C-alpha positions as MATLAB code, in Angstrom:
seq = 'MKRSYLFVLLVAVLLLAGCIEYKKPAAAVNKDKGLDIAKELAEIEKSLNKTPGTSPSGETVKEPVKEEKPSVSETDKAGLQRLEVLETEWVNLQAKVSDQDKDKIEYSFSPPVDKMGKWKTNYGDAGDYIITITASDGKSTTKKNVLLAVKKKNVAPIIEPIPSLTVKEGETISLTPKVSDPNKDQVKVTISKPLESGTWKTDATSAGVYNVEIKATDGEFETKALTQLTVTDVNQAPEIKLSGEKITIKEGEKVAIKPEVSDADGDKVKVTISNPVGDDGEWQTSFTDHGEYDVLVAADDGKGGKATKNVKVVVEDVNIPPEITDVVLVK';
ca = [
     110.767   57.380  107.420;
     109.661   53.183  106.711;
     112.808   53.189  104.366;
     115.445   54.736  107.060;
     113.555   52.105  108.981;
     114.551   49.072  106.924;
     118.184   50.689  106.418;
     118.329   51.104  110.129;
     117.729   47.145  110.617;
     119.317   45.387  107.908;
     122.640   47.254  109.416;
     122.155   45.930  112.816;
     121.141   42.612  111.537;
     124.207   42.228  109.543;
     126.551   42.964  112.776;
     124.573   40.553  114.752;
     125.732   38.444  112.099;
     129.265   38.989  111.926;
     129.614   38.957  115.495;
     127.979   34.989  116.248;
     130.864   31.765  115.132;
     128.949   29.510  113.397;
     130.711   26.190  112.946;
     129.383   25.432  109.751;
     131.068   25.610  106.478;
     131.670   28.750  105.548;
     129.204   27.696  102.315;
     127.026   27.018  104.650;
     127.487   30.619  106.556;
     126.553   32.627  103.976;
     123.411   30.547  102.290;
     122.365   30.671  106.003;
     123.189   34.146  106.258;
     121.220   35.302  103.291;
     117.777   33.435  104.745;
     118.161   34.983  108.039;
     118.572   38.687  106.669;
     115.960   37.655  103.886;
     113.468   36.731  106.416;
     113.949   39.323  108.583;
     113.315   41.969  105.802;
     109.842   39.864  105.097;
     109.032   40.338  108.808;
     110.083   44.119  108.484;
     108.370   44.409  105.057;
     104.866   43.157  106.678;
     105.021   45.141  110.210;
     105.527   48.544  107.491;
     102.489   47.589  105.702;
     100.191   47.367  107.908;
      97.420   49.415  108.015;
      97.479   53.307  109.739;
      95.992   53.051  113.203;
      98.556   49.957  114.059;
     101.817   49.805  115.443;
     104.592   47.546  114.398;
     104.109   45.535  117.226;
     100.024   45.696  116.109;
      98.531   47.721  119.299;
      96.331   50.556  118.323;
      97.756   53.448  117.942;
      95.333   57.063  118.259;
      95.074   59.142  115.069;
      95.610   62.333  116.536;
      92.037   64.182  116.543;
      92.424   68.168  114.650;
      91.953   71.002  117.436;
      89.200   72.832  116.145;
      89.785   77.066  116.854;
      87.491   76.866  120.475;
      85.147   79.578  121.345;
      86.180   82.310  124.342;
      84.291   81.955  127.155;
      85.400   81.241  130.145;
      85.881   77.989  130.859;
      88.423   78.133  128.033;
      89.728   80.928  129.111;
      90.306   79.375  132.577;
      94.441   78.172  132.764;
      95.775   79.764  129.931;
      98.703   82.033  130.371;
      97.387   85.451  129.648;
      98.908   88.387  127.564;
      97.686   91.806  127.065;
      98.522   94.455  125.269;
      96.509   97.850  124.530;
      94.474   98.672  121.360;
      97.063   99.854  118.283;
      99.931   98.527  119.639;
     101.945   95.792  118.484;
     101.445   91.712  119.660;
     104.845   89.812  119.012;
     104.901   86.610  119.835;
     107.733   84.625  120.297;
     107.750   80.637  121.742;
     110.363   79.358  124.010;
     110.694   75.739  122.630;
     113.488   72.454  123.554;
     113.758   69.604  122.113;
     116.230   66.774  124.059;
     116.830   65.162  120.852;
     118.450   68.647  120.118;
     116.386   68.579  116.536;
     115.661   71.270  114.626;
     112.075   72.965  115.876;
     109.628   75.285  113.828;
     106.709   76.680  115.261;
     104.309   78.908  114.013;
     100.916   80.635  115.309;
      97.249   80.158  114.685;
      95.092   84.026  113.571;
      94.808   86.399  114.528;
      98.104   87.066  114.526;
     100.250   86.023  111.566;
     102.240   82.472  110.995;
     104.861   84.767  112.475;
     103.204   85.261  115.382;
     102.774   89.638  115.151;
      99.490   92.131  114.419;
      99.373   95.357  114.485;
      96.380   95.880  115.812;
      93.639   98.550  115.947;
      90.603  100.348  117.279;
      87.813   98.130  117.924;
      90.059   95.169  117.513;
      89.586   94.560  121.698;
      88.539   91.320  123.357;
      89.865   88.068  123.614;
      91.674   85.540  121.596;
      92.657   81.982  121.636;
      96.608   82.007  119.827;
      97.768   78.401  119.277;
     101.348   77.813  119.350;
     102.483   74.793  117.336;
     106.085   73.695  117.554;
     106.976   71.055  115.271;
     110.487   68.711  115.034;
     109.670   66.948  112.327;
     108.888   63.674  113.631;
     106.497   65.215  115.914;
     104.117   67.732  117.041;
     103.126   69.811  120.088;
     100.729   72.246  120.688;
      99.958   74.995  123.315;
      97.279   77.888  124.048;
      97.293   81.539  125.258;
      94.842   83.582  126.177;
      95.621   86.919  123.662;
      93.888   89.786  125.772;
      93.382   93.016  124.171;
      92.384   95.734  126.050;
      90.214   98.898  124.994;
      91.906  102.221  124.456;
      89.252  104.434  124.000;
      89.676  108.060  122.237;
      88.027  110.917  121.855;
      85.078  110.900  118.721;
      86.811  112.547  116.003;
      84.641  115.908  114.276;
      85.547  116.807  110.623;
      86.329  119.747  110.340;
      83.369  122.444  109.902;
      83.619  125.229  107.343;
      82.264  128.647  107.711;
      78.716  129.415  107.144;
      76.995  132.240  105.550;
      73.663  132.973  105.193;
      71.011  136.174  104.144;
      68.074  136.833  106.759;
      64.878  134.778  105.987;
      66.512  131.504  104.504;
      67.057  128.483  106.681;
      70.256  126.726  107.818;
      70.864  122.902  108.563;
      73.946  121.511  109.795;
      74.686  117.983  110.788;
      78.332  117.586  111.674;
      80.659  114.571  110.737;
      81.285  112.325  113.768;
      82.917  109.226  114.638;
      84.555  107.058  117.255;
      87.891  105.370  116.854;
      86.722  102.653  119.225;
      82.427  102.242  117.572;
      81.491  103.486  120.868;
      77.815  104.867  120.375;
      78.818  109.306  120.616;
      76.071  112.267  121.704;
      76.411  114.748  119.878;
      75.391  118.606  121.003;
      75.399  121.827  118.620;
      74.970  125.056  120.263;
      72.259  127.700  120.073;
      71.024  128.911  117.496;
      71.778  125.841  115.831;
      70.433  123.369  118.706;
      68.504  121.550  116.986;
      69.871  121.238  113.588;
      67.858  123.201  111.799;
      67.191  127.525  111.718;
      64.635  129.270  109.943;
      66.211  132.781  109.615;
      64.411  135.687  110.114;
      64.124  139.761  109.654;
      65.964  139.848  112.384;
      68.403  137.607  112.185;
      71.805  138.943  111.166;
      75.085  138.602  112.573;
      78.231  136.547  113.644;
      77.500  133.857  115.150;
      79.755  131.061  117.066;
      78.561  127.366  116.994;
      80.463  124.965  119.049;
      79.450  121.514  118.754;
      80.460  118.929  120.846;
      81.368  115.227  120.620;
      80.873  112.941  123.669;
      81.202  108.752  123.888;
      80.552  109.497  128.167;
      84.091  109.430  128.701;
      85.862  111.343  126.072;
      84.501  114.737  124.757;
      85.098  116.445  121.503;
      84.659  120.434  121.052;
      84.622  122.283  117.310;
      84.025  125.495  116.253;
      81.925  127.016  113.324;
      81.379  130.404  112.471;
      77.806  131.048  111.057;
      77.746  135.060  109.266;
      73.571  135.686  108.811;
      73.608  138.963  106.440;
      71.119  141.816  106.359;
      68.424  142.163  103.946;
      67.205  145.387  104.413;
      62.995  145.402  105.146;
      61.465  148.493  104.222;
      59.175  150.385  106.891;
      55.473  149.740  107.070;
      53.060  152.646  107.097;
      49.037  152.093  108.984;
      46.819  154.357  109.073;
      42.736  154.014  110.385;
      42.362  155.787  106.637;
      43.035  157.627  103.736;
      41.046  160.126  103.622;
      39.902  162.439  106.090;
      37.190  165.167  106.268;
      36.472  168.204  108.737;
      34.786  171.608  108.964;
      36.611  174.670  108.567;
      37.644  175.546  111.960;
      38.279  171.701  113.557;
      41.551  170.325  113.533;
      43.556  167.686  111.669;
      45.405  164.567  112.979;
      47.256  162.110  111.696;
      49.038  159.158  113.807;
      50.160  156.870  111.072;
      51.652  153.514  112.915;
      54.903  152.478  111.386;
      56.714  149.161  111.862;
      60.461  147.967  111.016;
      60.707  143.871  110.589;
      64.532  144.505  111.221;
      63.932  146.599  114.680;
      65.762  149.581  112.816;
      65.109  153.412  113.324;
      62.401  154.953  111.477;
      62.454  158.693  110.168;
      58.738  159.514  109.584;
      58.161  162.953  107.731;
      54.233  164.543  106.919;
      53.884  167.027  104.175;
      51.814  170.793  104.923;
      49.760  171.382  105.930;
      49.438  169.158  108.404;
      53.024  168.906  109.401;
      55.618  166.610  110.526;
      53.718  166.951  114.359;
      50.917  165.242  112.058;
      48.253  167.977  112.849;
      46.482  171.242  111.819;
      43.961  173.853  113.306;
      42.621  174.590  110.152;
      40.849  177.900  109.919;
      37.655  179.955  107.989;
      39.420  180.097  105.282;
      41.178  176.583  104.501;
      38.393  175.198  102.791;
      39.522  172.703  100.207;
      41.373  169.469   99.183;
      44.801  168.507  100.624;
      46.655  165.684   99.129;
      48.893  164.584  102.584;
      52.442  162.509  101.918;
      53.628  160.030  104.894;
      57.221  159.031  104.777;
      59.100  156.518  106.177;
      62.567  155.802  106.239;
      64.739  153.423  108.214;
      68.085  155.392  106.558;
      69.529  151.905  105.169;
      67.747  152.471  101.947;
      64.280  151.095  103.454;
      61.467  153.438  102.199;
      57.321  153.636  102.658;
      55.042  156.061  102.002;
      51.429  156.420  102.259;
      48.955  159.051  100.895;
      46.250  161.277  102.604;
      43.753  162.905  101.231;
      42.513  165.717  103.469;
      38.998  167.721  102.392;
      37.689  170.416  104.380;
      34.479  171.566  104.296;
      33.041  175.104  104.061;
      31.471  176.741  106.971;
      29.787  179.802  106.291;
      30.511  182.471  108.963;
      27.435  185.191  109.261;
      28.923  188.591  108.984;
      30.072  189.744  112.563;
      28.584  193.790  113.664;
      31.536  194.774  115.215;
      30.965  198.263  115.694;
      28.057  201.591  115.217;
      29.743  205.107  114.655;
      28.602  208.452  113.910;
      28.766  209.812  110.345;
      28.369  213.621  109.976;
];
């Protein structure tokens, strides 16, 4: 830049010298011209060699201050041109610039856009950004700030697919859905029965197929997902409870066996009692029935679950005195 300025000044001096008529002899004129040019060049060199911060005339020149990226406060936003986009949209900024000298202008943008003014926003980028546009013609630089407002584009939470679940009766099942939110919002997750707490301890009556619904909401949008839970039956054998395993009576008395039968699966149970008592559980003894009897009480749920109990019945002998039923005349 200094050399260009020196060359232009030199040409101007030569032209000026050619236009002035001198009365001195040609040799003297040429000598004076050389002295004048040398003197002028010395002055130019002197001015160009001045320390930074001064102009050729000696006036103080303020050095450009480096601008830091301002924090986005309400004060900073005031008066700025506002540009708006939604999250996930492309930002494509173009600056309209002009130069009265018709110089070639180059300009660039500050982050978060790239130097060309482009930026692919994403979920979670919502917020206000101050973008600085810097334009230069190679001799001077101009800067301008604009406000880029990225508006939130809310979308529903995402629930990852949940495979079907299968457990056996008596096992514990836990379900923890994997849920995410593109906007990074807080998400509330709920699960329908029987997994409303996220964990379920099945029992002998839990067999069946359950449609489980999972809901995830960010307070505005809600996402639903379904999965199927199958609890396979594990058959439980019936249980028999008796008041005692030995019954002692006397001849002529009644035997009564009343078993209490239960089934953990809730299955219908068939109960049988062997002879001489019978399925009704009652036996009226006679005076000839004394002795010991092994009676079998059996329970069957029809699904392979069976249970048995043995009852010993002791019928004690009761002596009956002879009875005179009639008196007849014998000839």
